[in-house]
PDB file of C-alpha atoms in Angstrom:
ATOM      1  CA  UNK A   1    -102.653 253.415 -75.856  1.00  0.00           C
ATOM      2  CA  UNK A   2    -104.251 250.826 -78.137  1.00  0.00           C
ATOM      3  CA  UNK A   3    -102.239 248.398 -80.297  1.00  0.00           C
ATOM      4  CA  UNK A   4    -105.039 248.384 -82.858  1.00  0.00           C
ATOM      5  CA  UNK A   5    -104.552 250.230 -86.128  1.00  0.00           C
ATOM      6  CA  UNK A   6    -107.534 252.502 -86.721  1.00  0.00           C
ATOM      7  CA  UNK A   7    -107.834 251.586 -90.396  1.00  0.00           C
ATOM      8  CA  UNK A   8    -108.246 247.919 -89.486  1.00  0.00           C
ATOM      9  CA  UNK A   9    -110.714 248.400 -86.653  1.00  0.00           C
ATOM     10  CA  UNK A  10    -113.523 245.894 -87.080  1.00  0.00           C
ATOM     11  CA  UNK A  11    -111.696 243.897 -89.756  1.00  0.00           C
ATOM     12  CA  UNK A  12    -112.399 240.189 -89.735  1.00  0.00           C
ATOM     13  CA  UNK A  13    -110.103 237.822 -91.663  1.00  0.00           C
ATOM     14  CA  UNK A  14    -111.553 235.873 -94.586  1.00  0.00           C
ATOM     15  CA  UNK A  15    -114.525 233.733 -93.646  1.00  0.00           C
ATOM     16  CA  UNK A  16    -113.830 230.197 -94.915  1.00  0.00           C
ATOM     17  CA  UNK A  17    -117.537 229.390 -95.141  1.00  0.00           C
ATOM     18  CA  UNK A  18    -117.977 231.950 -97.945  1.00  0.00           C
ATOM     19  CA  UNK A  19    -116.020 232.078-101.254  1.00  0.00           C
ATOM     20  CA  UNK A  20    -113.727 235.050-101.785  1.00  0.00           C
ATOM     21  CA  UNK A  21    -115.238 235.832-105.201  1.00  0.00           C
ATOM     22  CA  UNK A  22    -118.676 235.164-106.542  1.00  0.00           C
ATOM     23  CA  UNK A  23    -119.373 232.399-109.046  1.00  0.00           C
ATOM     24  CA  UNK A  24    -120.199 234.973-111.724  1.00  0.00           C
ATOM     25  CA  UNK A  25    -116.900 236.804-111.180  1.00  0.00           C
ATOM     26  CA  UNK A  26    -114.915 233.560-111.438  1.00  0.00           C
ATOM     27  CA  UNK A  27    -116.695 232.639-114.662  1.00  0.00           C
ATOM     28  CA  UNK A  28    -115.992 236.068-116.155  1.00  0.00           C
ATOM     29  CA  UNK A  29    -112.323 235.843-115.124  1.00  0.00           C
ATOM     30  CA  UNK A  30    -111.990 232.405-116.740  1.00  0.00           C
ATOM     31  CA  UNK A  31    -113.570 233.668-119.957  1.00  0.00           C
ATOM     32  CA  UNK A  32    -111.241 236.688-120.003  1.00  0.00           C
ATOM     33  CA  UNK A  33    -108.177 234.473-119.512  1.00  0.00           C
ATOM     34  CA  UNK A  34    -109.335 232.067-122.216  1.00  0.00           C
ATOM     35  CA  UNK A  35    -109.937 234.911-124.688  1.00  0.00           C
ATOM     36  CA  UNK A  36    -106.526 236.351-123.856  1.00  0.00           C
ATOM     37  CA  UNK A  37    -104.815 233.032-124.539  1.00  0.00           C
ATOM     38  CA  UNK A  38    -106.667 232.599-127.814  1.00  0.00           C
ATOM     39  CA  UNK A  39    -105.735 236.156-128.816  1.00  0.00           C
ATOM     40  CA  UNK A  40    -102.075 235.341-128.186  1.00  0.00           C
ATOM     41  CA  UNK A  41    -101.917 231.893-129.805  1.00  0.00           C
ATOM     42  CA  UNK A  42    -104.151 232.114-132.901  1.00  0.00           C
ATOM     43  CA  UNK A  43    -102.233 234.939-134.675  1.00  0.00           C
ATOM     44  CA  UNK A  44     -99.001 232.998-134.243  1.00  0.00           C
ATOM     45  CA  UNK A  45    -100.510 229.873-135.760  1.00  0.00           C
ATOM     46  CA  UNK A  46    -102.026 231.798-138.678  1.00  0.00           C
ATOM     47  CA  UNK A  47     -98.746 233.605-139.374  1.00  0.00           C
ATOM     48  CA  UNK A  48     -96.824 230.332-139.306  1.00  0.00           C
ATOM     49  CA  UNK A  49     -99.259 228.740-141.762  1.00  0.00           C
ATOM     50  CA  UNK A  50     -99.081 231.735-144.096  1.00  0.00           C
ATOM     51  CA  UNK A  51     -95.275 231.778-144.084  1.00  0.00           C
ATOM     52  CA  UNK A  52     -95.103 228.001-144.620  1.00  0.00           C
ATOM     53  CA  UNK A  53     -97.566 228.262-147.524  1.00  0.00           C
ATOM     54  CA  UNK A  54     -95.635 230.993-149.304  1.00  0.00           C
ATOM     55  CA  UNK A  55     -92.331 229.188-148.691  1.00  0.00           C
ATOM     56  CA  UNK A  56     -93.795 225.960-150.090  1.00  0.00           C
ATOM     57  CA  UNK A  57     -95.095 227.801-153.160  1.00  0.00           C
ATOM     58  CA  UNK A  58     -91.706 229.386-153.857  1.00  0.00           C
ATOM     59  CA  UNK A  59     -89.829 226.113-153.275  1.00  0.00           C
ATOM     60  CA  UNK A  60     -92.244 224.310-155.563  1.00  0.00           C
ATOM     61  CA  UNK A  61     -91.741 226.915-158.300  1.00  0.00           C
ATOM     62  CA  UNK A  62     -87.972 226.340-158.119  1.00  0.00           C
ATOM     63  CA  UNK A  63     -88.346 222.545-158.123  1.00  0.00           C
ATOM     64  CA  UNK A  64     -90.728 222.532-161.073  1.00  0.00           C
ATOM     65  CA  UNK A  65     -88.418 224.849-163.019  1.00  0.00           C
ATOM     66  CA  UNK A  66     -85.555 222.406-162.390  1.00  0.00           C
ATOM     67  CA  UNK A  67     -87.258 219.025-162.903  1.00  0.00           C
ATOM     68  CA  UNK A  68     -90.143 219.876-165.286  1.00  0.00           C
ATOM     69  CA  UNK A  69     -89.096 222.962-167.247  1.00  0.00           C
ATOM     70  CA  UNK A  70     -91.972 222.650-169.753  1.00  0.00           C
ATOM     71  CA  UNK A  71     -94.723 222.553-167.130  1.00  0.00           C
ATOM     72  CA  UNK A  72     -97.379 225.248-167.308  1.00  0.00           C
ATOM     73  CA  UNK A  73     -97.530 225.888-163.550  1.00  0.00           C
ATOM     74  CA  UNK A  74     -96.903 224.402-160.147  1.00  0.00           C
ATOM     75  CA  UNK A  75     -99.044 223.601-157.128  1.00  0.00           C
ATOM     76  CA  UNK A  76     -97.885 223.241-153.533  1.00  0.00           C
ATOM     77  CA  UNK A  77    -100.346 221.927-150.970  1.00  0.00           C
ATOM     78  CA  UNK A  78    -100.336 220.377-147.528  1.00  0.00           C
ATOM     79  CA  UNK A  79    -101.453 216.756-147.502  1.00  0.00           C
ATOM     80  CA  UNK A  80    -101.845 214.288-144.658  1.00  0.00           C
ATOM     81  CA  UNK A  81    -101.155 211.257-146.834  1.00  0.00           C
ATOM     82  CA  UNK A  82     -99.854 212.519-150.137  1.00  0.00           C
ATOM     83  CA  UNK A  83     -97.455 210.936-152.584  1.00  0.00           C
ATOM     84  CA  UNK A  84     -94.486 212.014-150.488  1.00  0.00           C
ATOM     85  CA  UNK A  85     -96.068 211.332-147.104  1.00  0.00           C
ATOM     86  CA  UNK A  86     -97.198 213.795-144.475  1.00  0.00           C
ATOM     87  CA  UNK A  87     -96.415 217.450-145.251  1.00  0.00           C
ATOM     88  CA  UNK A  88     -96.203 219.857-148.156  1.00  0.00           C
ATOM     89  CA  UNK A  89     -96.208 218.262-151.612  1.00  0.00           C
ATOM     90  CA  UNK A  90     -95.136 219.819-154.900  1.00  0.00           C
ATOM     91  CA  UNK A  91     -96.887 219.069-158.187  1.00  0.00           C
ATOM     92  CA  UNK A  92     -96.178 220.254-161.737  1.00  0.00           C
ATOM     93  CA  UNK A  93     -99.177 221.018-163.933  1.00  0.00           C
ATOM     94  CA  UNK A  94     -98.789 220.327-167.659  1.00  0.00           C
ATOM     95  CA  UNK A  95    -100.641 221.826-170.636  1.00  0.00           C
ATOM     96  CA  UNK A  96    -103.476 219.272-170.249  1.00  0.00           C
ATOM     97  CA  UNK A  97    -103.935 220.283-166.589  1.00  0.00           C
ATOM     98  CA  UNK A  98    -102.572 216.969-165.316  1.00  0.00           C
ATOM     99  CA  UNK A  99    -100.688 217.117-162.058  1.00  0.00           C
ATOM    100  CA  UNK A 100     -97.392 215.253-161.780  1.00  0.00           C
ATOM    101  CA  UNK A 101     -95.767 214.735-158.397  1.00  0.00           C
ATOM    102  CA  UNK A 102     -92.410 216.474-158.266  1.00  0.00           C
ATOM    103  CA  UNK A 103     -91.105 216.107-154.707  1.00  0.00           C
ATOM    104  CA  UNK A 104     -92.116 216.250-151.061  1.00  0.00           C
ATOM    105  CA  UNK A 105     -91.280 219.561-149.393  1.00  0.00           C
ATOM    106  CA  UNK A 106     -91.647 218.283-145.832  1.00  0.00           C
ATOM    107  CA  UNK A 107     -93.608 219.523-142.860  1.00  0.00           C
ATOM    108  CA  UNK A 108     -91.601 222.753-142.751  1.00  0.00           C
ATOM    109  CA  UNK A 109     -90.826 223.645-146.373  1.00  0.00           C
ATOM    110  CA  UNK A 110     -87.429 225.060-147.301  1.00  0.00           C
ATOM    111  CA  UNK A 111     -85.653 226.093-150.458  1.00  0.00           C
ATOM    112  CA  UNK A 112     -84.689 223.142-152.685  1.00  0.00           C
ATOM    113  CA  UNK A 113     -81.197 221.747-152.188  1.00  0.00           C
ATOM    114  CA  UNK A 114     -78.834 221.661-155.144  1.00  0.00           C
ATOM    115  CA  UNK A 115     -78.314 218.222-156.628  1.00  0.00           C
ATOM    116  CA  UNK A 116     -74.724 216.952-156.760  1.00  0.00           C
TER     117      UNK A 116
END
C-alpha cells in the first residue's frame, strides 16, 4: 500500500529558480489593482468636491443676503490664497459687476452662523 496520493503523483513543489507568475501577468495584475483603486477613490473625491461647492454657494447666498442685501449676485470659489486665506471665499457682486469680499467659508463650508 502506497502512502502517495494519486492526484499528487509526480508533483514537485515550487521551483525557486523560476518565478511563480510571469512578468506579463504581474504587470497586468498591478494595472488591474491600480485601476480598481482609482475607480474607488476618484468618485469619492469628485462627490466631495461637488457637495462642498454647492454648500459653499448656498452659504454664500445666505451671507450676501445678510451683509450686502442690495448686491446683484454672489460668487463662492475655492482659493489657495484668497482674502480670507486658504479655502472657500464668498464675494458679493454689485450692479457694476465689482466683487466685494464678504467672508471666508473655510476649507469645509457650512451654513453661516447667526451673529449675536
